[in-house]
Structures are given as structure tokens and as C-alpha cells.
Coordinates of C-alpha atoms and ligand atoms in Angstrom, one line a residue:
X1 CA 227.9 101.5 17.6
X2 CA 227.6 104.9 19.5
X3 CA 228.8 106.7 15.9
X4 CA 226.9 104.6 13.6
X5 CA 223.6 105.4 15.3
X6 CA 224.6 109.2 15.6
X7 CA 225.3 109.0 11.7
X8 CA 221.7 107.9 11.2
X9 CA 220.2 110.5 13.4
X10 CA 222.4 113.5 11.1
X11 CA 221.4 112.1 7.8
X12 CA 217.7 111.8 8.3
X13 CA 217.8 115.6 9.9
X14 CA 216.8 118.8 8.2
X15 CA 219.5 120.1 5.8
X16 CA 220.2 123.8 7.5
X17 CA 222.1 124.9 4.6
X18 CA 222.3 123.5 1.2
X19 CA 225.0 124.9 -1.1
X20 CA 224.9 124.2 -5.0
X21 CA 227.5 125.4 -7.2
X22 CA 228.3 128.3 -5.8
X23 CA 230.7 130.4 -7.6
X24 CA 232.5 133.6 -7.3
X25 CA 234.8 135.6 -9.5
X26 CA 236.9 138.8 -8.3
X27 CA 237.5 140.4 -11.6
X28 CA 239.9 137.4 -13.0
X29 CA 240.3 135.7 -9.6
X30 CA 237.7 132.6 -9.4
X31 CA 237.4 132.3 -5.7
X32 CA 234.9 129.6 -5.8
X33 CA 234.5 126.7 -7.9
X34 CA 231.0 125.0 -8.3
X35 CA 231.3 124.7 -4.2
X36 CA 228.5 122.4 -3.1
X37 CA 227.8 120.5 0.4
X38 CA 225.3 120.1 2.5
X39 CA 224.9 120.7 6.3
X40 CA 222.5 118.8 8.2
X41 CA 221.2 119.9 11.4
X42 CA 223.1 118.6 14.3
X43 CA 226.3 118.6 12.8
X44 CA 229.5 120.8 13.6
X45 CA 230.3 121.4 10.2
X46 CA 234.2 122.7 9.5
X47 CA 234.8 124.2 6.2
X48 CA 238.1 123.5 6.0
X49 CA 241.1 125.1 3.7
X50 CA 244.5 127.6 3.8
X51 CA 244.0 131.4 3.6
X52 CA 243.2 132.6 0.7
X53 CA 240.8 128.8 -0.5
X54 CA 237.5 130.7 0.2
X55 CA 236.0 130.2 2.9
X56 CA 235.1 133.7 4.1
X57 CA 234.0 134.3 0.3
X58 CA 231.5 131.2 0.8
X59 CA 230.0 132.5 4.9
X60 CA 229.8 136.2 2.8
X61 CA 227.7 134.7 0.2
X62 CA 225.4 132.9 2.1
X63 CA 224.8 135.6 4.3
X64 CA 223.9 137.8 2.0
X65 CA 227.1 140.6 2.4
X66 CA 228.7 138.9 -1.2
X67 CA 226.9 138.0 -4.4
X68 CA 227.5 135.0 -6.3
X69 CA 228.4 134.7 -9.8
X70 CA 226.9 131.2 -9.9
X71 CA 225.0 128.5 -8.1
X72 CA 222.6 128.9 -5.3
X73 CA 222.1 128.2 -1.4
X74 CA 219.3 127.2 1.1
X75 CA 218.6 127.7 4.3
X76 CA 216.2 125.4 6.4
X77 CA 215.3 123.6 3.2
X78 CA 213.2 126.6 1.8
X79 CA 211.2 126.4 4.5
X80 CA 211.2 130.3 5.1
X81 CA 211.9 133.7 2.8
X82 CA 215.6 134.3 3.0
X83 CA 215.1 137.4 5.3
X84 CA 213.3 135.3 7.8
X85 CA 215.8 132.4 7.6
X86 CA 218.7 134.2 8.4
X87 CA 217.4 135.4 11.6
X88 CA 217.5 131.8 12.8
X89 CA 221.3 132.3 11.7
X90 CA 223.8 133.4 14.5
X91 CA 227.1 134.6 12.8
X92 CA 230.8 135.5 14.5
X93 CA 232.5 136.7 11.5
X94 CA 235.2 139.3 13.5
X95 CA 235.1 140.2 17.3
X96 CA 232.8 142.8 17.3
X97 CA 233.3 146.5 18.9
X98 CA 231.9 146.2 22.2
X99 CA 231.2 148.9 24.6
X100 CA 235.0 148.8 26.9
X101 CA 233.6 150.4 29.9
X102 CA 230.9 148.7 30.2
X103 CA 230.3 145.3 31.5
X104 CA 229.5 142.4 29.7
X105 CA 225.7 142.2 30.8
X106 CA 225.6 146.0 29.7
X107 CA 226.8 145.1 26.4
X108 CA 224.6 142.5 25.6
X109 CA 221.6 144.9 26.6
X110 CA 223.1 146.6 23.9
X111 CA 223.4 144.5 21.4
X112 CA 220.0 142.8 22.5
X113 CA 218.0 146.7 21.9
X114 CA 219.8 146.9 18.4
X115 CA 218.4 143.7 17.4
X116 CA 215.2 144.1 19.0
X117 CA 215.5 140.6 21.2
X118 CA 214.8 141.1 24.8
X119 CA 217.0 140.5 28.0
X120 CA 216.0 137.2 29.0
X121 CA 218.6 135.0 27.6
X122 CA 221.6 137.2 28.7
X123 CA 222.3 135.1 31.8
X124 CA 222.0 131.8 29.9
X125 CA 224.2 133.1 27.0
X126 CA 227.0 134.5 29.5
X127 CA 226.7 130.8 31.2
X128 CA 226.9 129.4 28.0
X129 CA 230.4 131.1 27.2
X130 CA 231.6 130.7 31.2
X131 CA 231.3 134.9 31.8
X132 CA 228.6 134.4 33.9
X133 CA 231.1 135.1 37.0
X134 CA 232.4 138.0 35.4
X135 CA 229.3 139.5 33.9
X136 CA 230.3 143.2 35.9
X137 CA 233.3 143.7 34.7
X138 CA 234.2 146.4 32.3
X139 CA 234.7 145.1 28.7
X140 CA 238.6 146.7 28.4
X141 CA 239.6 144.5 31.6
X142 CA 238.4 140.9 29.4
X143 CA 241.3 138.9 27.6
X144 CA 241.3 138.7 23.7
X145 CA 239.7 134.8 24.6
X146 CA 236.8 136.2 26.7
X147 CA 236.5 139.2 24.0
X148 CA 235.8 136.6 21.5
X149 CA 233.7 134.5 24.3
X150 CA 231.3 137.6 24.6
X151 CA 231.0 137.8 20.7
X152 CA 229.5 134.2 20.8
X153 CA 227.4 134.9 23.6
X154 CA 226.2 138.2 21.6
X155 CA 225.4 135.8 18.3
X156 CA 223.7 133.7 20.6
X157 CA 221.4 136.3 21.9
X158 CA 218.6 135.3 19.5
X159 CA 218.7 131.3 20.2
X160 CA 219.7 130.8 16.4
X161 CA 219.5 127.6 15.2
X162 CA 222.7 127.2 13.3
X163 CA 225.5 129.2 14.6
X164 CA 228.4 130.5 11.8
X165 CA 231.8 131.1 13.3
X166 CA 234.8 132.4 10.6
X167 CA 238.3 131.2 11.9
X168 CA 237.2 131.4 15.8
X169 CA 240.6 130.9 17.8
X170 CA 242.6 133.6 15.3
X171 CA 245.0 135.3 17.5
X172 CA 244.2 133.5 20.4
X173 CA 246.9 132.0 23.1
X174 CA 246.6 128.3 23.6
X175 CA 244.5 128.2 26.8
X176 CA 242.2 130.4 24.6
X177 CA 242.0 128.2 22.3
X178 CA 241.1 125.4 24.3
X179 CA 238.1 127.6 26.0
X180 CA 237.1 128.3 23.2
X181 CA 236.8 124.8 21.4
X182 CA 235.0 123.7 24.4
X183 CA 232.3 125.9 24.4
X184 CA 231.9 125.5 20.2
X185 CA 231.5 121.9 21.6
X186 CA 229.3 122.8 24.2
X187 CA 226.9 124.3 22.4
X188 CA 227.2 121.8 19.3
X189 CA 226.5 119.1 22.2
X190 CA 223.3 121.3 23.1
X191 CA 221.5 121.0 19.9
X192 CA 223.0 123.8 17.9
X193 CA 224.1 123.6 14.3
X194 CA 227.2 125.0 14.1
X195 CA 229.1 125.9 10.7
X196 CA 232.8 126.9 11.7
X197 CA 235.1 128.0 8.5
X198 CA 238.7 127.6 9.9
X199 CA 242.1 126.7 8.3
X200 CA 243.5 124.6 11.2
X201 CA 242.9 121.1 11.0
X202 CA 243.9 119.9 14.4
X203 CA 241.1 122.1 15.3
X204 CA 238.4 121.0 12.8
X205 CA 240.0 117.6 13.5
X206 CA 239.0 117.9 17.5
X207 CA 235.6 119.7 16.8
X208 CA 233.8 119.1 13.7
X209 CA 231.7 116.3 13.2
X210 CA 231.7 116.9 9.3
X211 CA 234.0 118.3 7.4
X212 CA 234.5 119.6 3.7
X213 CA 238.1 121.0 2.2
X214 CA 238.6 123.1 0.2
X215 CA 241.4 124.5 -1.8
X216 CA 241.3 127.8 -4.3
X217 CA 237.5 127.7 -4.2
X218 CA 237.3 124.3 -5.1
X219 CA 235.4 121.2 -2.8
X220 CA 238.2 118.5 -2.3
X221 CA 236.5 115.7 0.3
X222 CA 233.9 115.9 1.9
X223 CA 232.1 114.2 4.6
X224 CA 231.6 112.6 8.1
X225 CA 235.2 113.3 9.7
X226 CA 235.6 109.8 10.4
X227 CA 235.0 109.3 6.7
X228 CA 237.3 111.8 5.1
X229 CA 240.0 110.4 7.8
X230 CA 239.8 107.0 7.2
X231 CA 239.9 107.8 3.0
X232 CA 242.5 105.6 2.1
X233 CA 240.5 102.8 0.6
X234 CA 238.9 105.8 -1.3
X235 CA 238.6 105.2 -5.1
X236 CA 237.1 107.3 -7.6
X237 CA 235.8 105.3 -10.6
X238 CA 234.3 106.7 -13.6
X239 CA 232.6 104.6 -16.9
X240 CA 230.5 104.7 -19.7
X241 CA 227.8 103.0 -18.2
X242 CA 228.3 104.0 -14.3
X243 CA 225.0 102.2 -13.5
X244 CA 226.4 99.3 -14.9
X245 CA 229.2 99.7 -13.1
X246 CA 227.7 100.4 -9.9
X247 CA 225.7 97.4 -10.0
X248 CA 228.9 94.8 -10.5
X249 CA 230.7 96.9 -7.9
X250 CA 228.2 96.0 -5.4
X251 CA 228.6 93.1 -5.7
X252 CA 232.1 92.5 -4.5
X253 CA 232.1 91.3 -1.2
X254 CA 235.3 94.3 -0.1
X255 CA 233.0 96.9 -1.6
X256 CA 231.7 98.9 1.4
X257 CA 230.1 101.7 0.2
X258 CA 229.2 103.5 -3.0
X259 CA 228.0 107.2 -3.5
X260 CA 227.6 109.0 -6.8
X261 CA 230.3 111.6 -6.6
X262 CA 229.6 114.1 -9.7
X263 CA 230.0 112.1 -13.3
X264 CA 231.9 109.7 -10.7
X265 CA 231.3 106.6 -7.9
X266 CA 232.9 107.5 -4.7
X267 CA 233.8 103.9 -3.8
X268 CA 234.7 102.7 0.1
X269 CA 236.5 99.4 -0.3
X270 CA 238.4 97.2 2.1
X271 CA 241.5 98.7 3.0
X272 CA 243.6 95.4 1.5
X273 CA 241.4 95.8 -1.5
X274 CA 244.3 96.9 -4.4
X275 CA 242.7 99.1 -7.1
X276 CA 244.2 97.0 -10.3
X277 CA 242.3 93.9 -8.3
X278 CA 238.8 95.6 -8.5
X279 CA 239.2 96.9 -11.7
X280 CA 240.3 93.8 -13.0
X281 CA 236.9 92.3 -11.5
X282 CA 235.0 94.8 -13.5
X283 CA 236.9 93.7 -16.2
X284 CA 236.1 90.0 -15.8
X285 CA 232.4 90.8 -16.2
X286 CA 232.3 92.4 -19.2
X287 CA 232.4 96.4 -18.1
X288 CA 235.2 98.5 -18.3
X289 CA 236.5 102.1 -16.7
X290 CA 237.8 105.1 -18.2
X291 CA 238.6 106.6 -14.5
X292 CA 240.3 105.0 -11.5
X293 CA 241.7 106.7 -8.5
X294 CA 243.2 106.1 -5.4
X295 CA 242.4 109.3 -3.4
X296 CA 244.5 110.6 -0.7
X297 CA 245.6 109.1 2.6
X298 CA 242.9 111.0 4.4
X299 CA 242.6 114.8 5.8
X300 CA 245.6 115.3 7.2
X301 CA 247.2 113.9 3.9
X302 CA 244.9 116.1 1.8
X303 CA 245.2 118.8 3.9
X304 CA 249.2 118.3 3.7
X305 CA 249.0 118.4 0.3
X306 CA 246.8 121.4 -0.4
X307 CA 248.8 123.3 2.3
X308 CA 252.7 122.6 0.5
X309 CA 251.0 123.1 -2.7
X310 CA 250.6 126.6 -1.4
X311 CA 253.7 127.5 -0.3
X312 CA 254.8 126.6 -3.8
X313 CA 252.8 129.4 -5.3
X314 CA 253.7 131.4 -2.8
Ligands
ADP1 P1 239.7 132.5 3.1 O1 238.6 133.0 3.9 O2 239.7 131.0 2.9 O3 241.1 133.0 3.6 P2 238.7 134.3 1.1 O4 237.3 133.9 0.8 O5 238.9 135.5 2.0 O6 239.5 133.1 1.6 O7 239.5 134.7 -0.3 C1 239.4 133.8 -1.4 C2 240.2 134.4 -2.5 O8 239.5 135.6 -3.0 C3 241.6 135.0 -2.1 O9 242.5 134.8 -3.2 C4 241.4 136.4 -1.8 O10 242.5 137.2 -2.1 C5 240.3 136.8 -2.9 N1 239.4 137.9 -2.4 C6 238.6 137.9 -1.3 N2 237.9 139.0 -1.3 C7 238.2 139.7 -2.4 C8 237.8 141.0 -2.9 N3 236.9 141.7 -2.3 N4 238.3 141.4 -4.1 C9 239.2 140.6 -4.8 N5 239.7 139.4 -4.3 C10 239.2 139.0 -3.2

């Protein structure tokens, strides 16, 4: 009940970023493919995918550091000018270069006079990243974890509302890791939006609340985690007349759930519902399909996949 009613509250809230399309090519490399998804606010959203799928092409883009060949993106549903948007954006991208002999409340000053933000959240930010206790100690002394812990605090400086983190817990050692997931959760759990691009799915798995894959540029699933885990009564169904189609699949009693899915239906059925038995139904009243698919047993069988299919080409 507790997740249905949370669902409710993430869909009616403000898209924070809306991505359409986006593509990029390198020369011949086509790094993105026609990427689009949608971030609502609220949401810890985890994009997903191996090295090299394009994540850190897509965080580049819609910050403004890489161009797109095609598509678009919005922020704050074109509420704003772009360069006033993106101030409401907090981004962790690689561990900054911090100051090492000095602490991490002189740091921050720092970083706070560069972007022209004054000193008052520096306590709440170091609280918010458990430094508060070790706020006067020199920078050089801090573990790789709490390194990374003060570059969160710093992209939290300005209270953004939507927080981008690129592959967080690279390089760290496993209590790291866990610190570090907890605070991402922490401050998802205080309101924050948070988009986190990572290529571990245990961790997107643990912390995301949405998730979309993807693999060389291209959008696999996408969706409420839950969703995209629970995918194997997933069916893809394209037809002629989709509308027609849609209306007689509704009206199946295992039919959960039908969203348009490009030129396709995304359709959630029962999971003893067999494929040949609903298309036979379709069948039976008059309509017939020129797609049908079973789609994957879920992430971890999606992301299985798209991982071994890489080592292939490896
Ligand atoms: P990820 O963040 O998922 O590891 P990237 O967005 O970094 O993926 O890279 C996507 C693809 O684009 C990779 O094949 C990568 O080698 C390629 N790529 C990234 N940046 C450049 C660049 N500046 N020039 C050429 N190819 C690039």
C-alpha cells in the first residue's frame, strides 16, 4: 500500500528533467540512441548501463559541457532559462581538487566564495555527509570515502533541487560504499531529486527508486524499480490498429496494465498469462498482431544480458 501511494505522489510531481531523443555521435561512434526518459521530482533516478553505454555522454549533455547531435532536454519543465535552471542542479561528476591542508569547513568556504553562495549551510551540508565531527581536519588526512563525502557536501552548498552523481562509489572500499549509499539515501529521503548514473546494479538496485538501462546509447527498460524487476509478465505488442488493439487488451481480465511504448503497447499481464494465450484472444475478436514479445526476466536478467553481450565484443 505504502508503494502504491508513494507511486501516486512521483507521477503527479514536477518532471525535473525531461529527456527526448537525445543523440550523440563521436565521429562514427553513436554514443546515444534517441535516449528519452523522464525524471520526476522525488525520485532517485539510476541510469543504469556497462562502461562505455553512455551515461556520462548523457549527464555531459544535459549539463551543458557536451552537445547533442539530436533530441532535446528540460529541466524543471521549462519553467526557467537554462542558465537559471542549472543552478538549481548540484552535480558530482569526479572528486574534485580540494584544498589538502586545509580543513573541510575551509574548503567549502572556498568553494562557497567561488560560487558566490554564502557560509550558512556549511554546517548542515557537513551533517548532511557525517563530517560534521571532523570538520578541522586537514583535507590530506580524509579517506578516498570522506573525499568523495566532502564532494557531495560541496554540490550541496547551493540547496539544489536535483542532485547529479556520475558512478559515486568508484574506487571506493566496501564500508565506503555503504557510507556512501546511505547518505545518497539520506538525502533522497529529505526531499532531494537525485539522478545517479552508475553501472552497478546491486547498487542502483538498493538505492534508486526508478531506474532506466541502457546499453550502447540505447534506452532498454525503463521504470519504477519494482516495475523493471518484476518484468517478466512484460510483453511488447505491436499492430495495425494499436488502438484497436489496446481497447480488446483491456479487456482481458489478466491484463494489468497498458502503456504506449513507442509504435508499441508495453503490456503488464498476469504472470501465468502465456503470450500465445493472449494473442490467441486478440485473435478470437477479429484483430491481429504483427509484434509480440516476451521481454526479459527483469533487471538483473536485462542487465545480465547487456553485461555478457559486452564481454563478447570485447
Ligand atoms: P559511460 O559513462 O556509460 O561509461 P560514456 O558516455 O563515457 O559511457 O561513453 C559512451 C561511448 O562514447 C563510449 O564508447 C566511449 O568510448 C565514447 N566516447 C565518450 N567520449 C568520447 C569522446 N570525447 N570522443 C570519442 N568517443 C567518446
Amino acid at each position: 500500500m505504502i508503494a502504491i501511494s508513494a507511486k501516486i505522489q512521483y507521477n503527479s510531481a514536477m518532471t525535473v528533467l525531461e529527456i527526448t531523443q537525445l543523440s550523440k555521435r563521436y565521429g562514427k561512434l553513436q554514443a546515444l540512441q534517441e535516449l528519452s526518459l523522464q525524471v520526476r521530482q522525488g525520485n532517485i533516478y539510476g541510469l543504469l548501463g556497462p562502461n562505455g553505454s553512455g551515461k556520462t555522454t548523457t549527464l555531459g549533455i544535459i549539463l551543458g559541457v557536451i552537445r547533442a547531435s539530436g533530441g532535446s532536454y528540460r529541466w524543471f519543465d521549462g519553467q526557467q532559462p537554462e542558465h537559471l535552471a542549472r543552478r538549481r542542479v548540484g552535480v558530482l561528476l569526479e572528486t574534485p581538487n580540494f584544498y589538502p591542508y586545509l580543513s573541510a569547513v575551509k574548503n567549502l568556504e572556498v568553494v562557497a566564495a567561488i560560487k558566490g553562495l554564502g557560509r550558512e549551510r556549511i554546517q548542515t551540508v557537513l551533517e548532511q555527509v557525517n563530517l560534521w565531527e571532523r570538520r578541522d581536519t586537514p583535507f590530506r588526512t580524509y579517506s578516498l570515502g570522506m573525499r568523495q563525502r566532502l564532494a557531495v557536501a560541496a554540490a550541496l552548498l547551493s540547496d539544489p533541487d536535483i542532485l547529479v552523481l556520475d558512478e559515486p562509489t568508484n574506487g571506493l572500499d566496501p564500508q565506503g560504499i555503504a557510507d556512501m549509499r546511505q547518505i545518497i539515501q539520506a538525502i533522497g529521503a529529505s526531499g532531494k531529486t537525485i539522478l545517479l548514473a552508475s553501472h552497478i546494479l546491486d547498487e542502483v538496485e538498493k538505492i534508486c527508486t526508478q531506474v532506466a538501462v541502457i546499453k550502447r546509447g540505447k534506452l532498454l527498460a525503463a521504470g519504477d524499480i519494482e516495475d523493471v524487476l518484476r518484468a517478466e509478465n512484460r510483453l511488447l505488442i505491436g499492430a495495425s490498429d494499436l488502438a484497436a488493439v489496446q481497447r480488446c487488451l483491456e479487456q482481458h481480465p489478466q491484463v494489468q496494465r497498458i502503456q504506449p511504448q513507442g509504435a508499441l503497447l508495453e503490456v503488464i499481464v498476469d504472470e501465468n498469462l502465456a503470450s500465445e494465450a493472449l494473442n490467441r484472444f486478440v485473435f478470437e475478436q477479429g484483430l491481429s498482431l504483427s509484434h509480440l514479445q516476451q521481454q526479459r526476466k527483469g533487471l538483473e536478467a536485462t542487465f545480465l544480458e547487456l553485461t555478457a553481450d559486452d564481454e563478447h565484443t570485447a
